[in-house]
mmCIF file of C-alpha atoms in Angstrom:
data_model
loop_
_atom_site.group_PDB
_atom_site.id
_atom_site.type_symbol
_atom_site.label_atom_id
_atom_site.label_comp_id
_atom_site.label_asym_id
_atom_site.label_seq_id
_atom_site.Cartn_x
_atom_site.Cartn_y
_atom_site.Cartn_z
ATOM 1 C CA UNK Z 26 1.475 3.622 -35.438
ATOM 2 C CA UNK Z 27 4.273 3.402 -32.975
ATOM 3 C CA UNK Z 28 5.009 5.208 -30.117
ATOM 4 C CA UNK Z 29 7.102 5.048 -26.986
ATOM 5 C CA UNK Z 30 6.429 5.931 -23.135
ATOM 6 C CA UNK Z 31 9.351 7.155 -21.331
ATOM 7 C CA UNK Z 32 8.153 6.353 -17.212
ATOM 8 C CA UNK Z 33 10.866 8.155 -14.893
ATOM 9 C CA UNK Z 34 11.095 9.291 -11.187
ATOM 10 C CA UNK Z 35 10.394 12.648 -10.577
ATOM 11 C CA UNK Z 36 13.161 15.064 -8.861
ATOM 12 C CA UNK Z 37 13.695 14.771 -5.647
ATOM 13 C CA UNK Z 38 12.799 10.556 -5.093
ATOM 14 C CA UNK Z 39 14.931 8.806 -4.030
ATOM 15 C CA UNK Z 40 16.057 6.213 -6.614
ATOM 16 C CA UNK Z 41 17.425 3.459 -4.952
ATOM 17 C CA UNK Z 42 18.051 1.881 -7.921
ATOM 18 C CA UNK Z 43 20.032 4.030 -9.765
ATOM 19 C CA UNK Z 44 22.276 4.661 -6.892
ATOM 20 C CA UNK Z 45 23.181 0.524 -6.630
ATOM 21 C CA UNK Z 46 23.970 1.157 -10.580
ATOM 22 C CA UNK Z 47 26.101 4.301 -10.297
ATOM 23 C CA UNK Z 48 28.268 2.144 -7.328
ATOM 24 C CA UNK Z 49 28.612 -0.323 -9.739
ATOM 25 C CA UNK Z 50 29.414 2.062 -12.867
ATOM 26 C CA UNK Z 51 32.237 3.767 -10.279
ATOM 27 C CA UNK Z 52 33.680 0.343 -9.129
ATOM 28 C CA UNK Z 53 33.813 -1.141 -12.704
ATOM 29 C CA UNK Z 54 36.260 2.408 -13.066
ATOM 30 C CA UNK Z 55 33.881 5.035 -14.668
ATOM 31 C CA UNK Z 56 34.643 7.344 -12.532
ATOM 32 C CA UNK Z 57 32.795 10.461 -14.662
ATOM 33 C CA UNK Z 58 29.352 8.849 -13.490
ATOM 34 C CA UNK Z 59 27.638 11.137 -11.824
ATOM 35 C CA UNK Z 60 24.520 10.490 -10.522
ATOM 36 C CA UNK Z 61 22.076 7.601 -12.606
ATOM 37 C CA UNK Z 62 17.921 7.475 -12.563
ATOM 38 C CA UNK Z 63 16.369 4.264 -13.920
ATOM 39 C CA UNK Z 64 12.822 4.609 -15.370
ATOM 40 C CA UNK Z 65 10.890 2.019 -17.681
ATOM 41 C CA UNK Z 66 10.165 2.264 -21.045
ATOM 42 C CA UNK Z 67 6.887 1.194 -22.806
ATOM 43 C CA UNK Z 68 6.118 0.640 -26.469
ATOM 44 C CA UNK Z 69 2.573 1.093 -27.614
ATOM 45 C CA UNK Z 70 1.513 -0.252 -30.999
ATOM 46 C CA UNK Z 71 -1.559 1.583 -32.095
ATOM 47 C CA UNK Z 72 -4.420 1.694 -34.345
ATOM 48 C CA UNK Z 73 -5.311 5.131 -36.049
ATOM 49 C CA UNK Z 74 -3.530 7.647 -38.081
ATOM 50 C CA UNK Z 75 -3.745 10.960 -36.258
ATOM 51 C CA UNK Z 76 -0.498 11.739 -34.343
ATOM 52 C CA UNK Z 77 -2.563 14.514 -32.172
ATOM 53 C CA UNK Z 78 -5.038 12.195 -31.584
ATOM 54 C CA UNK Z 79 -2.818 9.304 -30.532
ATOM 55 C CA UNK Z 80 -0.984 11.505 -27.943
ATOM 56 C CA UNK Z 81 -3.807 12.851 -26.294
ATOM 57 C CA UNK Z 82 -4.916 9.469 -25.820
ATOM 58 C CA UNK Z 83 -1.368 8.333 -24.547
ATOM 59 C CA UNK Z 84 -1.741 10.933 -22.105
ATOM 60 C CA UNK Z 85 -5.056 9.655 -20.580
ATOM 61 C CA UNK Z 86 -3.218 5.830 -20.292
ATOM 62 C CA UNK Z 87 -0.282 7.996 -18.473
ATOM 63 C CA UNK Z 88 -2.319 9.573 -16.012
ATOM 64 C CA UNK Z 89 -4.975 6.659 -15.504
ATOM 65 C CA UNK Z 90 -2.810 3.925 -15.625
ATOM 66 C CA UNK Z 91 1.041 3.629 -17.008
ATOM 67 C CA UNK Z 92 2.128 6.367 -14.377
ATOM 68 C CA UNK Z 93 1.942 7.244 -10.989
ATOM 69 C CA UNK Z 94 1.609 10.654 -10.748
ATOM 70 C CA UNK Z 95 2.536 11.062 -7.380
ATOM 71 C CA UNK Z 96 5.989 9.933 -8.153
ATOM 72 C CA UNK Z 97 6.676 9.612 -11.681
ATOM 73 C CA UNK Z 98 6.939 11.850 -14.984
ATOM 74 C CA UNK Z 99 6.117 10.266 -18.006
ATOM 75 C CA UNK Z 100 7.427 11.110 -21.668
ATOM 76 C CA UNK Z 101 5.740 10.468 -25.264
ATOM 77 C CA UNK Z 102 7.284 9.831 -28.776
ATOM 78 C CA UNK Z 103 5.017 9.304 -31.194
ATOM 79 C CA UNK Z 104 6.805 8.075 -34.083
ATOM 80 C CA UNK S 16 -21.590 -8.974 11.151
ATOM 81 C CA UNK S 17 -20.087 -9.648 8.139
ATOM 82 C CA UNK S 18 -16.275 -9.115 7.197
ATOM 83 C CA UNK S 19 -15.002 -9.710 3.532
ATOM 84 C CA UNK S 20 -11.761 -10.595 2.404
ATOM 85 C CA UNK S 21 -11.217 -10.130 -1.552
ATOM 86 C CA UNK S 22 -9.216 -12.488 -3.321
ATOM 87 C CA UNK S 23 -7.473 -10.669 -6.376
ATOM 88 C CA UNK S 24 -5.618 -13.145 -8.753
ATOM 89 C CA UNK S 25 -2.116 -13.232 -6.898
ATOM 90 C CA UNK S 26 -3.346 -12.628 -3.280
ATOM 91 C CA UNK S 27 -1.563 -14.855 -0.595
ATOM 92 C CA UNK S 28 -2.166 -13.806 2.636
ATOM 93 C CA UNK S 29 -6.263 -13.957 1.870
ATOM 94 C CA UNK S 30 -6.376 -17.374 3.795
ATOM 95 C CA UNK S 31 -4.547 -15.749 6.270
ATOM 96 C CA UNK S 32 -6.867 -13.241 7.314
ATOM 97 C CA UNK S 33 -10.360 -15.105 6.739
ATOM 98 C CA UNK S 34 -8.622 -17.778 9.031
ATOM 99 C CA UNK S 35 -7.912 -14.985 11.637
ATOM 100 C CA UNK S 36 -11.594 -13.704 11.673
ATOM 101 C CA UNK S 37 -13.697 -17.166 10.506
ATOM 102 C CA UNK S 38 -11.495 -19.411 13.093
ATOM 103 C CA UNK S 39 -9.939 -17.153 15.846
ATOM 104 C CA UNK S 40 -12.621 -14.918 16.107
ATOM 105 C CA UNK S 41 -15.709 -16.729 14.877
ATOM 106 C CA UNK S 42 -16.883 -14.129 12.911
ATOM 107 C CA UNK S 43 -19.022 -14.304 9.634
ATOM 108 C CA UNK S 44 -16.197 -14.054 6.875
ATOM 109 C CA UNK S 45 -16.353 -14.866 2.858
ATOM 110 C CA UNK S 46 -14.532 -14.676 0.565
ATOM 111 C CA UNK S 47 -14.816 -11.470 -2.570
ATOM 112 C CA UNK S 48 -14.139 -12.599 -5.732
ATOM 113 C CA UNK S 49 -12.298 -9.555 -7.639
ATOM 114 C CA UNK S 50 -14.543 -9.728 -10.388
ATOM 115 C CA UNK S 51 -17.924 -9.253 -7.588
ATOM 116 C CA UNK S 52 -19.509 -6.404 -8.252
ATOM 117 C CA UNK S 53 -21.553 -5.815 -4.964
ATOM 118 C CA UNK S 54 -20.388 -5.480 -1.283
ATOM 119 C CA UNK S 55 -23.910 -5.680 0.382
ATOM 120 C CA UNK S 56 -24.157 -6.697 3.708
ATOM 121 C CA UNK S 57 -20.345 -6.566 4.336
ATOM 122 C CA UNK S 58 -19.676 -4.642 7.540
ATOM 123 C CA UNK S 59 -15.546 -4.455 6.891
ATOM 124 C CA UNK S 60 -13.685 -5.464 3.682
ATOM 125 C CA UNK S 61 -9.972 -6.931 3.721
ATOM 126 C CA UNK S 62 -7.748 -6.551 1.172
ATOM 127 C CA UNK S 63 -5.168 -9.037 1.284
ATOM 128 C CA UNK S 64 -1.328 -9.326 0.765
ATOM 129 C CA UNK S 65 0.031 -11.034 -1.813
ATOM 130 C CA UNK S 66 1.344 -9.878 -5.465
ATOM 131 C CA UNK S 67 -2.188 -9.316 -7.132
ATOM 132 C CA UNK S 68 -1.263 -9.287 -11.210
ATOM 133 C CA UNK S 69 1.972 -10.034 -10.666
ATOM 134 C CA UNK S 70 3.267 -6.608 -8.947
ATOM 135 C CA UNK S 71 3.156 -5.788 -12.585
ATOM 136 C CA UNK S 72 4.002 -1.780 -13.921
ATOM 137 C CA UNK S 73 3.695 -1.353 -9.987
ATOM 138 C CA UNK S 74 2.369 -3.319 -7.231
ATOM 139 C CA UNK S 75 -1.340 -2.405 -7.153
ATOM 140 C CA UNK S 76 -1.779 -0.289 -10.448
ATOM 141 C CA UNK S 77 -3.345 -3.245 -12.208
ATOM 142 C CA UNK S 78 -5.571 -4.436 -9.395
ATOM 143 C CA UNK S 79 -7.156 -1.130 -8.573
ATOM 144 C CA UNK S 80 -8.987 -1.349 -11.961
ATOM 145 C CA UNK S 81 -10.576 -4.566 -11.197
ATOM 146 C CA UNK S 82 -14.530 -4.488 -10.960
ATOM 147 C CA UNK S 83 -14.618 -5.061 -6.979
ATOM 148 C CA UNK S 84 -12.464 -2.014 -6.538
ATOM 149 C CA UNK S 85 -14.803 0.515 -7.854
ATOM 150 C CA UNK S 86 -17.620 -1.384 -5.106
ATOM 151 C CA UNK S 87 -14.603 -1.239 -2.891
ATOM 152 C CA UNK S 88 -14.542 2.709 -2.981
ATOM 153 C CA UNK S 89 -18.051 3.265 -3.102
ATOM 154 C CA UNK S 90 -18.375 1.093 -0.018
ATOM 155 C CA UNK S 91 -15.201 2.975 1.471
ATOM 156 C CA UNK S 92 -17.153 6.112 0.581
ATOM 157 C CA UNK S 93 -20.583 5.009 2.514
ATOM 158 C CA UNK S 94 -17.959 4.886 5.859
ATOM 159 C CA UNK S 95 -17.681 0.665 5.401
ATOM 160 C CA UNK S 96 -14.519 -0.228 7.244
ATOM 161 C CA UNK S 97 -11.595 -1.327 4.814
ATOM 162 C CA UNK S 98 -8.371 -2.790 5.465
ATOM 163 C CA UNK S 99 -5.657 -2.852 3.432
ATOM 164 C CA UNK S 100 -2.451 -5.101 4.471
ATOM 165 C CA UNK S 101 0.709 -4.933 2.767
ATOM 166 C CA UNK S 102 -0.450 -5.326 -1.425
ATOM 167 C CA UNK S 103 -3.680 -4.032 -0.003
ATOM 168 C CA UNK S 104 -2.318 -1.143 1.175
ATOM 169 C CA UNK S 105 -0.437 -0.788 -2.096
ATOM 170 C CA UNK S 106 -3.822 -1.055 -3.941
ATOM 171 C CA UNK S 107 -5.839 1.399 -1.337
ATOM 172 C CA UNK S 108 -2.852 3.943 -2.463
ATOM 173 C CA UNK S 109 -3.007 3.553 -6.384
ATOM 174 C CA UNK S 110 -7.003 3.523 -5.978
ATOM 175 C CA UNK S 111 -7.073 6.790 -4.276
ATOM 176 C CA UNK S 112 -8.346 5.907 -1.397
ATOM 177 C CA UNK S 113 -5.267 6.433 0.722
ATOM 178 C CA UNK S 114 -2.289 9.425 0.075
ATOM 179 C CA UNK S 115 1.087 8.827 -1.178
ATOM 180 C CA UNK S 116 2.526 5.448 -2.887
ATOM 181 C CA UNK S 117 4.486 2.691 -1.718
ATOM 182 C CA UNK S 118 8.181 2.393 -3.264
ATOM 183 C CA UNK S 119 10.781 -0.199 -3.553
ATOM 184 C CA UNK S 120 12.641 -0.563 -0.238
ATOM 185 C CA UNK S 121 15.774 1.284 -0.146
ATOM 186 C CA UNK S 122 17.874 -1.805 0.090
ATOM 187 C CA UNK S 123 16.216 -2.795 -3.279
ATOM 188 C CA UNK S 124 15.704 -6.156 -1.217
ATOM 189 C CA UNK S 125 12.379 -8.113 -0.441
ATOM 190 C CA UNK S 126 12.311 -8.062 3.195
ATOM 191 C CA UNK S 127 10.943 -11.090 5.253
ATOM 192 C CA UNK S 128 11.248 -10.337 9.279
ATOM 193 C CA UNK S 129 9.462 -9.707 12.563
ATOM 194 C CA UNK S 130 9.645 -5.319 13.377
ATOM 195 C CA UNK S 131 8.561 -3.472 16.068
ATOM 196 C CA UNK S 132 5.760 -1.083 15.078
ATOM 197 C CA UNK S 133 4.910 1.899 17.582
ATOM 198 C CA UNK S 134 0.834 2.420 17.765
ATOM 199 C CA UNK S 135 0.720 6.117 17.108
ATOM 200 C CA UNK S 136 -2.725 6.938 17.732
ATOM 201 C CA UNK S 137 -5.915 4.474 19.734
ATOM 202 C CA UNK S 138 -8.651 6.743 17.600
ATOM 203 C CA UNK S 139 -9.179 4.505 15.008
ATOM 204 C CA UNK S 140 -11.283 1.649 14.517
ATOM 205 C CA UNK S 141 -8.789 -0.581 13.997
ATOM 206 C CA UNK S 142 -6.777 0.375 17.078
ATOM 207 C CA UNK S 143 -9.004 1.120 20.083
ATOM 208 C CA UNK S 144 -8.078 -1.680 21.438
ATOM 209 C CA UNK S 145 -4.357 -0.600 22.159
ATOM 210 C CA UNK S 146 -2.469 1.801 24.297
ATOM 211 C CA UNK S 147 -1.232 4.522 23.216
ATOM 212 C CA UNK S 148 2.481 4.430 22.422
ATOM 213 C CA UNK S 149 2.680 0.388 22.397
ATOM 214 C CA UNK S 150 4.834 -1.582 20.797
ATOM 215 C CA UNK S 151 3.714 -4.188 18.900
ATOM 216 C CA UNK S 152 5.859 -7.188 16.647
ATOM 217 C CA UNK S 153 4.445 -7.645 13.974
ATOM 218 C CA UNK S 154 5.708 -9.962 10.861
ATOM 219 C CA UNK S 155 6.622 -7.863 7.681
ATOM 220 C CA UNK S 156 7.149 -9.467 3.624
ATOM 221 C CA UNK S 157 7.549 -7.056 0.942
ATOM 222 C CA UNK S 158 9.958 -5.602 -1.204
ATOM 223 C CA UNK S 159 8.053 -2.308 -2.027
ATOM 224 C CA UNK S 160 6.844 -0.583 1.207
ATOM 225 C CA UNK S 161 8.768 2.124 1.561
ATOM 226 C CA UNK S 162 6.119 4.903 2.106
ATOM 227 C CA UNK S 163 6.598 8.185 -0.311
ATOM 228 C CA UNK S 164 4.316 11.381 0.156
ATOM 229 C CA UNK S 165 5.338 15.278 -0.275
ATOM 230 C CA UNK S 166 6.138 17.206 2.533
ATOM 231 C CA UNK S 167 2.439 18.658 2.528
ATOM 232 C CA UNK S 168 0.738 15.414 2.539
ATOM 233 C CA UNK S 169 2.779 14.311 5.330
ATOM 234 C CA UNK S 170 2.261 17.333 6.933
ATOM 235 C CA UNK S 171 -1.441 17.025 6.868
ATOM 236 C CA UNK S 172 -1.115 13.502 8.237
ATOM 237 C CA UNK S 173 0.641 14.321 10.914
ATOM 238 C CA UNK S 174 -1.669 17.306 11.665
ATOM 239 C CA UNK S 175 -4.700 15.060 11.147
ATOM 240 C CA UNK S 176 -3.697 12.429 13.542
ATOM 241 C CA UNK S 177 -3.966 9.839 10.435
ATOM 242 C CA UNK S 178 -0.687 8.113 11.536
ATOM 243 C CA UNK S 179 -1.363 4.607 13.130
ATOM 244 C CA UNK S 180 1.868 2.952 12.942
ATOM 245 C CA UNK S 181 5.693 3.953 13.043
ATOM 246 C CA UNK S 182 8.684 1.528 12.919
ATOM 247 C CA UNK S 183 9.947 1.463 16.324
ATOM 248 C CA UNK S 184 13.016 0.238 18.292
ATOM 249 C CA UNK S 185 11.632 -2.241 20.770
ATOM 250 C CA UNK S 186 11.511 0.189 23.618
ATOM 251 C CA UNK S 187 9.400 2.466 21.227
ATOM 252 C CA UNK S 188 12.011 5.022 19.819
ATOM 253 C CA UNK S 189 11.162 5.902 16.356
ATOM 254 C CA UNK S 190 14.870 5.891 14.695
ATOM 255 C CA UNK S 191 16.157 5.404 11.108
ATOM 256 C CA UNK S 192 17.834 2.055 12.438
ATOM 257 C CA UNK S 193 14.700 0.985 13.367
ATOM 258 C CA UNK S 194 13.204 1.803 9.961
ATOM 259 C CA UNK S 195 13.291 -1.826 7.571
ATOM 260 C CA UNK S 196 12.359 -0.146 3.934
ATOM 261 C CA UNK S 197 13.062 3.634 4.043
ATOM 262 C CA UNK S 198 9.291 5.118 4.630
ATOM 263 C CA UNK S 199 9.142 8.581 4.958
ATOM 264 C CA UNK S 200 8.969 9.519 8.871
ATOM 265 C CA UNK S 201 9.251 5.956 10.154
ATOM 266 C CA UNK S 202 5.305 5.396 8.275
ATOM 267 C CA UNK S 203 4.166 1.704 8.491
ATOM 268 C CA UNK S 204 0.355 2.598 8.327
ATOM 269 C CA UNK S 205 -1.721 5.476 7.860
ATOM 270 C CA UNK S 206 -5.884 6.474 8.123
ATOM 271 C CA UNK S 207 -8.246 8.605 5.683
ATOM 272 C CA UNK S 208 -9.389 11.600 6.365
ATOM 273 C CA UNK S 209 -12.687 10.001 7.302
ATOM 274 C CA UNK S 210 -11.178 7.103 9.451
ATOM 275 C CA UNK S 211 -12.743 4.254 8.264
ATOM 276 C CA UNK S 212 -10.082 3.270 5.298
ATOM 277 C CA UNK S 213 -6.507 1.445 6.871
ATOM 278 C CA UNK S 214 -3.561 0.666 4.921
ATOM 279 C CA UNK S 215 -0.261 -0.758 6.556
ATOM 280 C CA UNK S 216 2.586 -2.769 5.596
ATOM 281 C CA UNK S 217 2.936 -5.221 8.431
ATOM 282 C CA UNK S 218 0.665 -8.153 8.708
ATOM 283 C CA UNK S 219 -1.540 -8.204 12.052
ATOM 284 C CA UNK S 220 -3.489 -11.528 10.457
ATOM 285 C CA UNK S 221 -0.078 -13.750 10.668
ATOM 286 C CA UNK S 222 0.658 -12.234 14.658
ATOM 287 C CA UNK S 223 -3.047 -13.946 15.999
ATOM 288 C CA UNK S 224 -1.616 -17.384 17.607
ATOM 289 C CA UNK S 225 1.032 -17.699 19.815
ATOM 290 C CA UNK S 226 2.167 -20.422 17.557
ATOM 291 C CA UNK S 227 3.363 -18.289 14.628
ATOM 292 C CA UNK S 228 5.734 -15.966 17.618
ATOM 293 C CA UNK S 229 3.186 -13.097 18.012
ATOM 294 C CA UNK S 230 -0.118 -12.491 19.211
ATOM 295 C CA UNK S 231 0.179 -8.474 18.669
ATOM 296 C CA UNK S 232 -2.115 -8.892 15.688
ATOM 297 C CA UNK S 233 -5.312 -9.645 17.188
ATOM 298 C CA UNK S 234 -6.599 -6.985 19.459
ATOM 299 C CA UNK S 235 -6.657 -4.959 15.739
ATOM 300 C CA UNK S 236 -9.064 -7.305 14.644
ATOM 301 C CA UNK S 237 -11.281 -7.294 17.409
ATOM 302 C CA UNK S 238 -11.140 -3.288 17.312
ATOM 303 C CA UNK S 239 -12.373 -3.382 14.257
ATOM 304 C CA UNK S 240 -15.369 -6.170 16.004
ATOM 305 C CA UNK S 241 -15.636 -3.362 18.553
ATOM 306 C CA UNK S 242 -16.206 -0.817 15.930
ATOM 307 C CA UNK S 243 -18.831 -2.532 13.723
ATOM 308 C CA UNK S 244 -21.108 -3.506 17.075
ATOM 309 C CA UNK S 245 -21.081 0.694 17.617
ATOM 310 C CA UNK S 246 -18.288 0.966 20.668
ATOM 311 C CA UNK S 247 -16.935 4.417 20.198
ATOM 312 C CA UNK S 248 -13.576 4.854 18.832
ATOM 313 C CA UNK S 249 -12.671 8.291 18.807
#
């Protein structure tokens, strides 16, 4: 089983990362850029069958490990 | 008297500090093996600079997990005096032990300078030694160490007196042109609730010999000395 982790800064934090991109977007002339967020994406290969099962677990590595939850939101896609 | 300085797989400044307390100060110092899974006998425990696992996901989350960590809070939790410096204070944050997290520097660039730092409180273990208000230079390296934390966090440290260092204009004024990475409120170091657990981003163990440009560094060391032998702090 697949699945995907979507990591990504939560409102409010400053993303200094996504604001060097966006001046780059504007100078390279797109112009209807208005504001970018980075985030990382992880791909999970996993043993097991259960989809329920799998994202419950996904959630624990979120909130243990692949997240900090202090700054960060984290998606899951389960494919 | 026993101080401890872990070595994670990545550290780099873990020479630096055991040099500072074995050689400068003369003071019982190993080395702690991340994988050690006992802190007996330690009075304080460093923990290091350096890029432990590679910085990898994000600086500290990796090395938090490692089996001397879990000793590292326990000890921590028994009032054992830790230290975290610059990675260490990223790993004291992602282990719990301290509030908040440490992000990438505004500039998005890995900053290698002398700052000024202004000492914001003398009640800690680690700063007794200073007056309150001084300025100290103090070396910084690191490219994530801008310090995050909610408004009610912050507001808490403030009211707590958990605060120990600001980035300062020489003459002590705490202003965003004065601030190298961003942090939240000027923050270069901050205290538990408890006292006994330090993280900051500059590095006191590289500002011990007037050699290396500062000497600022060492009367936080020999706080600490003062601490352990039972002066009073508070």
């Amino acid at each position: 089983m697949k699945a995907r982790v979507f990591i990504t800064l939560k409102k409010g934090v400053l993303d200094p990362q996504g604001k060097a991109i966006l001046g780059a977007l504007r100078s390279l002339g797109f112009d209807e850029v208005r504001d970018v967020r980075t985030g990382k994406l992880i791909e999970l290969e996993l043993e097991g069958s259960s989809r329920d099962e799998a994202e419950k677990r996904i959630e624990g590595m979120c909130e243990r490990l692949l997240s900090n939850p202090v700054v960060e939101d984290y998606r899951i896609e389960v494919d | 008297m026993k101080f401890g300085v872990v070595v994670f797989p990545g550290s780099n400044c873990d020479h630096d500090a055991y040099h500072v307390l074995k050689h400068i100060l003369g003071r019982d110092t190993e080395f702690v093996w991340h994988g050690r899974t006992d802190l007996k006998g330690f009075d304080c425990v460093v923990l290091p600079g350096g890029f432990s696992y590679g910085d990898y996901l994000r600086p500290g989350a990796i090395a938090r997990f490692s089996p001397v960590m879990e000793m590292v809070v326990d000890f921590a939790r028994k009032g054992g005096f830790v230290v975290g410096i610059c990675n260490g204070f990223q790993i004291l944050t992602e282990a719990g032990l301290l509030p908040g997290v440490l992000m990438r520097n505004r500039t998005l660039k890995f900053i290698c300078d002398y700052v000024h730092v202004r000492v914001e409180t003398t009640s800690t273990p680690f700063t007794s030694r200073y007056r309150d208000g001084e300025v100290l230079r103090l070396p910084i390296a690191h490219a994530d160490g801008n310090y995050f934390a909610d408004e009610d966090t912050l507001k808490i440290l403030e009211d707590e007196d958990r605060i120990v260092f600001r980035y300062s204009t020489p003459d002590g004024r705490i202003e965003d042109s004065s601030n190298p990475n961003g942090a939240l409120r000027n923050i270069a170091g901050i205290l538990n609730r408890e006292r006994n657990v330090l993280g900051m981003m500059p590095h006191p163990e590289r500002a011990c010999e007037g050699i290396l440009g500062s000497r600022d560094g060492l009367r936080f060391f020999e706080s600490i000395i003062d601490a352990i032998e039972g002066r009073p702090f508070l």
